[in-house]
Amino acid sequence: MALYSSHAGKPRVKTIRNSIIFIALLLFALATIFPIYFMVISSFADPVEAGAVNYSILPSKFTFASFKYFFDYSEYSYRWILNSLIVATTVMVSNVIFASMAGYAFSKLRFKGRGVLFAVLLVSMMIPYQVTQVPLYILVVNVFNLQNTYSALIMPGIVTVYNIFLAKQFMSSIPNEIMESAKIEGCSQFTIYWRIILPLSKTVLAVMAILTFMDSWNTFFWPLLVTNTMDMQTIQLGLKNFRFANTTFIAPMMAGATISALPMFILFFSLQKYFLEGVTVGAVKG
């Protein structure tokens, strides 16, 4: 059964249907793109107070003064970007490594308690993130005394259950015959994982890298809890410094937001090919 009728012999009905679908998709696309467009356009405005900002779709003039103001506003502006890069990159790399190793173990290795352990991991995914913040804060700050350090920013996200689940599901689709052939050739488990499984899993690894980097880069609440000096703030946390009790510097804040969005765009478009493949994995059989 087709997804929708082709309306063979009725070109007018087909044209109307296609026009409605096109308009609906165009509206959805505009609704998605408009916040990004407004952010970029606002970043080229003058760095004035909020009351003087002209909220227009088309800017009256273009200037890089807000970008200059963003970097001149604080001596830690560059440090905010560096902190975000260090934290997001470390979390991304650690997730790709550890989640792929765990996914390989759960999908290809047979050991006692594997099903129970994986079930426990799946159950933990159902616990809301907000519920774990208080015990996690007590553990990191009071027990390990890691407040205001890179370790405090990185450790909670060093590996996520979602990435383990993603890696396990993908690696389960890799034929076991490949592993058996490698074992006959004398390969160890680590060699099979490193030389065979990882190259075959580059699609899901790219998806994990993109999603993990974006999630870590955009995190606001956890850095707010564990940092207490401006030199350890991330870019997302640093943007709040442009908001005061009576006014907000919209243009410099938007300039900082535009700068903070660049690494995500670069990463996504660099791995776009693998990401799109990962989205469609399993959609077509055969």
CSV table of N, CA and C in Angstrom, one decimal, residues 147-218:
chain,number,residue,atom,x,y,z
A,147,GLN,N,35.1,20.6,42.9
A,147,GLN,CA,34.4,21.8,42.5
A,147,GLN,C,35.3,22.7,41.8
A,148,ASN,N,34.8,23.4,40.7
A,148,ASN,CA,35.6,24.4,39.9
A,148,ASN,C,36.8,23.8,39.2
A,149,THR,N,36.7,22.6,38.7
A,149,THR,CA,37.8,21.9,38.0
A,149,THR,C,37.2,21.3,36.7
A,150,TYR,N,38.1,21.0,35.8
A,150,TYR,CA,37.7,20.3,34.6
A,150,TYR,C,37.2,18.9,34.9
A,151,SER,N,37.7,18.3,35.9
A,151,SER,CA,37.2,16.9,36.2
A,151,SER,C,35.7,17.0,36.6
A,152,ALA,N,35.3,18.0,37.3
A,152,ALA,CA,33.9,18.1,37.7
A,152,ALA,C,33.0,18.3,36.5
A,153,LEU,N,33.5,19.0,35.5
A,153,LEU,CA,32.7,19.3,34.3
A,153,LEU,C,32.7,18.0,33.4
A,154,ILE,N,33.7,17.2,33.4
A,154,ILE,CA,33.9,16.1,32.5
A,154,ILE,C,33.3,14.8,33.0
A,155,MET,N,33.6,14.5,34.3
A,155,MET,CA,33.4,13.2,34.8
A,155,MET,C,31.9,12.7,34.7
A,156,PRO,N,30.9,13.5,35.0
A,156,PRO,CA,29.5,13.0,34.9
A,156,PRO,C,29.1,12.6,33.5
A,157,GLY,N,29.8,13.1,32.4
A,157,GLY,CA,29.4,12.8,31.1
A,157,GLY,C,30.4,11.9,30.3
A,158,ILE,N,31.3,11.3,31.1
A,158,ILE,CA,32.4,10.6,30.4
A,158,ILE,C,31.9,9.4,29.6
A,159,VAL,N,30.8,8.9,29.9
A,159,VAL,CA,30.1,7.8,29.1
A,159,VAL,C,28.6,7.9,29.5
A,160,THR,N,27.8,7.7,28.5
A,160,THR,CA,26.3,7.7,28.7
A,160,THR,C,25.7,6.4,28.3
A,161,VAL,N,24.6,6.1,29.0
A,161,VAL,CA,23.9,4.8,28.7
A,161,VAL,C,23.3,4.8,27.3
A,162,TYR,N,22.9,6.0,26.9
A,162,TYR,CA,22.3,6.1,25.5
A,162,TYR,C,23.3,5.7,24.5
A,163,ASN,N,24.5,6.2,24.6
A,163,ASN,CA,25.5,5.8,23.6
A,163,ASN,C,25.9,4.3,23.7
A,164,ILE,N,25.9,3.8,24.9
A,164,ILE,CA,26.2,2.3,25.0
A,164,ILE,C,25.1,1.6,24.3
A,165,PHE,N,23.8,2.0,24.5
A,165,PHE,CA,22.7,1.3,23.8
A,165,PHE,C,22.8,1.5,22.3
A,166,LEU,N,23.1,2.6,21.9
A,166,LEU,CA,23.2,2.9,20.4
A,166,LEU,C,24.3,2.0,19.8
A,167,ALA,N,25.5,1.9,20.5
A,167,ALA,CA,26.6,1.1,19.9
A,167,ALA,C,26.2,-0.4,20.0
A,168,LYS,N,25.6,-0.8,21.0
A,168,LYS,CA,25.2,-2.2,21.1
A,168,LYS,C,24.2,-2.6,20.1
A,169,GLN,N,23.2,-1.8,19.8
A,169,GLN,CA,22.2,-2.1,18.8
A,169,GLN,C,22.9,-2.2,17.4
A,170,PHE,N,23.8,-1.3,17.1
A,170,PHE,CA,24.4,-1.3,15.8
A,170,PHE,C,25.3,-2.4,15.6
A,171,MET,N,26.2,-2.7,16.6
A,171,MET,CA,27.1,-3.8,16.5
A,171,MET,C,26.5,-5.1,16.5
A,172,SER,N,25.3,-5.2,17.0
A,172,SER,CA,24.6,-6.5,17.0
A,172,SER,C,24.2,-6.9,15.6
A,173,SER,N,24.2,-5.9,14.7
A,173,SER,CA,23.8,-6.2,13.3
A,173,SER,C,25.0,-6.7,12.5
A,174,ILE,N,26.2,-6.6,13.0
A,174,ILE,CA,27.4,-7.0,12.3
A,174,ILE,C,27.5,-8.5,12.4
A,175,PRO,N,27.6,-9.3,11.3
A,175,PRO,CA,27.6,-10.7,11.3
A,175,PRO,C,28.7,-11.3,12.2
A,176,ASN,N,28.4,-12.3,13.0
A,176,ASN,CA,29.3,-13.0,13.8
A,176,ASN,C,30.4,-13.8,13.0
A,177,GLU,N,30.0,-14.1,11.8
A,177,GLU,CA,31.0,-14.9,11.0
A,177,GLU,C,32.3,-14.1,10.7
A,178,ILE,N,32.2,-12.8,10.7
A,178,ILE,CA,33.4,-12.0,10.6
A,178,ILE,C,34.3,-12.2,11.8
A,179,MET,N,33.8,-12.2,12.9
A,179,MET,CA,34.6,-12.4,14.1
A,179,MET,C,35.2,-13.8,14.2
A,180,GLU,N,34.4,-14.8,13.8
A,180,GLU,CA,34.9,-16.2,13.8
A,180,GLU,C,36.0,-16.3,12.8
A,181,SER,N,36.0,-15.7,11.7
A,181,SER,CA,37.1,-15.7,10.7
A,181,SER,C,38.3,-15.1,11.3
A,182,ALA,N,38.1,-13.9,12.0
A,182,ALA,CA,39.2,-13.3,12.6
A,182,ALA,C,39.9,-14.1,13.7
A,183,LYS,N,39.1,-14.8,14.5
A,183,LYS,CA,39.6,-15.7,15.5
A,183,LYS,C,40.4,-16.8,14.9
A,184,ILE,N,39.9,-17.3,13.8
A,184,ILE,CA,40.7,-18.4,13.1
A,184,ILE,C,42.1,-17.9,12.7
A,185,GLU,N,42.1,-16.6,12.3
A,185,GLU,CA,43.4,-16.0,11.9
A,185,GLU,C,44.3,-15.7,13.1
A,186,GLY,N,43.8,-15.9,14.3
A,186,GLY,CA,44.6,-15.7,15.5
A,186,GLY,C,44.4,-14.3,16.1
A,187,CYS,N,43.4,-13.5,15.7
A,187,CYS,CA,43.2,-12.2,16.3
A,187,CYS,C,42.7,-12.3,17.7
A,188,SER,N,43.1,-11.4,18.6
A,188,SER,CA,42.6,-11.3,19.9
A,188,SER,C,41.3,-10.5,19.9
A,189,GLN,N,40.6,-10.5,21.1
A,189,GLN,CA,39.4,-9.7,21.2
A,189,GLN,C,39.6,-8.2,20.9
A,190,PHE,N,40.7,-7.7,21.5
A,190,PHE,CA,41.0,-6.3,21.3
A,190,PHE,C,41.3,-6.0,19.8
A,191,THR,N,42.0,-6.9,19.2
A,191,THR,CA,42.3,-6.7,17.7
A,191,THR,C,41.0,-6.7,16.9
A,192,ILE,N,40.1,-7.7,17.2
A,192,ILE,CA,38.9,-7.7,16.5
A,192,ILE,C,38.1,-6.4,16.7
A,193,TYR,N,38.1,-5.9,17.9
A,193,TYR,CA,37.4,-4.7,18.2
A,193,TYR,C,38.0,-3.5,17.5
A,194,TRP,N,39.3,-3.4,17.5
A,194,TRP,CA,40.0,-2.2,17.0
A,194,TRP,C,40.1,-2.2,15.5
A,195,ARG,N,40.4,-3.4,14.9
A,195,ARG,CA,40.7,-3.5,13.5
A,195,ARG,C,39.5,-3.9,12.7
A,196,ILE,N,38.5,-4.4,13.3
A,196,ILE,CA,37.3,-4.9,12.5
A,196,ILE,C,36.0,-4.2,12.9
A,197,ILE,N,35.7,-4.2,14.2
A,197,ILE,CA,34.4,-3.7,14.6
A,197,ILE,C,34.3,-2.2,14.5
A,198,LEU,N,35.3,-1.5,14.9
A,198,LEU,CA,35.3,0.0,14.8
A,198,LEU,C,35.2,0.5,13.4
A,199,PRO,N,36.1,0.0,12.5
A,199,PRO,CA,35.9,0.5,11.1
A,199,PRO,C,34.5,0.2,10.5
A,200,LEU,N,33.9,-0.9,10.9
A,200,LEU,CA,32.5,-1.2,10.4
A,200,LEU,C,31.5,-0.3,11.1
A,201,SER,N,31.8,0.2,12.2
A,201,SER,CA,30.9,1.0,13.0
A,201,SER,C,31.1,2.5,12.9
A,202,LYS,N,31.8,3.0,11.9
A,202,LYS,CA,32.1,4.4,11.8
A,202,LYS,C,30.9,5.3,11.7
A,203,THR,N,29.8,4.7,11.1
A,203,THR,CA,28.6,5.4,11.0
A,203,THR,C,28.0,5.8,12.3
A,204,VAL,N,27.8,4.8,13.2
A,204,VAL,CA,27.2,5.0,14.5
A,204,VAL,C,28.2,5.8,15.4
A,205,LEU,N,29.5,5.6,15.2
A,205,LEU,CA,30.4,6.4,16.0
A,205,LEU,C,30.3,7.9,15.6
A,206,ALA,N,30.1,8.2,14.4
A,206,ALA,CA,29.9,9.6,13.9
A,206,ALA,C,28.7,10.2,14.6
A,207,VAL,N,27.6,9.4,14.6
A,207,VAL,CA,26.3,9.9,15.2
A,207,VAL,C,26.6,10.1,16.7
A,208,MET,N,27.2,9.2,17.3
A,208,MET,CA,27.5,9.4,18.8
A,208,MET,C,28.4,10.6,19.0
A,209,ALA,N,29.4,10.9,18.1
A,209,ALA,CA,30.3,12.0,18.3
A,209,ALA,C,29.5,13.3,18.2
A,210,ILE,N,28.6,13.4,17.2
A,210,ILE,CA,27.9,14.6,16.9
A,210,ILE,C,26.9,14.9,18.1
A,211,LEU,N,26.1,13.9,18.4
A,211,LEU,CA,25.1,14.1,19.5
A,211,LEU,C,25.8,14.4,20.8
A,212,THR,N,26.9,13.7,21.1
A,212,THR,CA,27.5,13.9,22.4
A,212,THR,C,28.2,15.3,22.5
A,213,PHE,N,28.8,15.7,21.4
A,213,PHE,CA,29.5,17.0,21.4
A,213,PHE,C,28.5,18.1,21.6
A,214,MET,N,27.4,18.0,20.8
A,214,MET,CA,26.3,19.0,20.9
A,214,MET,C,25.7,19.1,22.3
A,215,ASP,N,25.4,17.9,22.9
A,215,ASP,CA,24.9,17.9,24.2
A,215,ASP,C,25.8,18.5,25.3
A,216,SER,N,27.1,18.1,25.2
A,216,SER,CA,28.0,18.6,26.2
A,216,SER,C,28.3,20.1,26.0
A,217,TRP,N,28.4,20.5,24.7
A,217,TRP,CA,28.7,21.9,24.4
A,217,TRP,C,27.5,22.8,24.9
A,218,ASN,N,26.3,22.4,24.8
A,218,ASN,CA,25.1,23.2,25.1
A,218,ASN,C,24.7,23.1,26.6
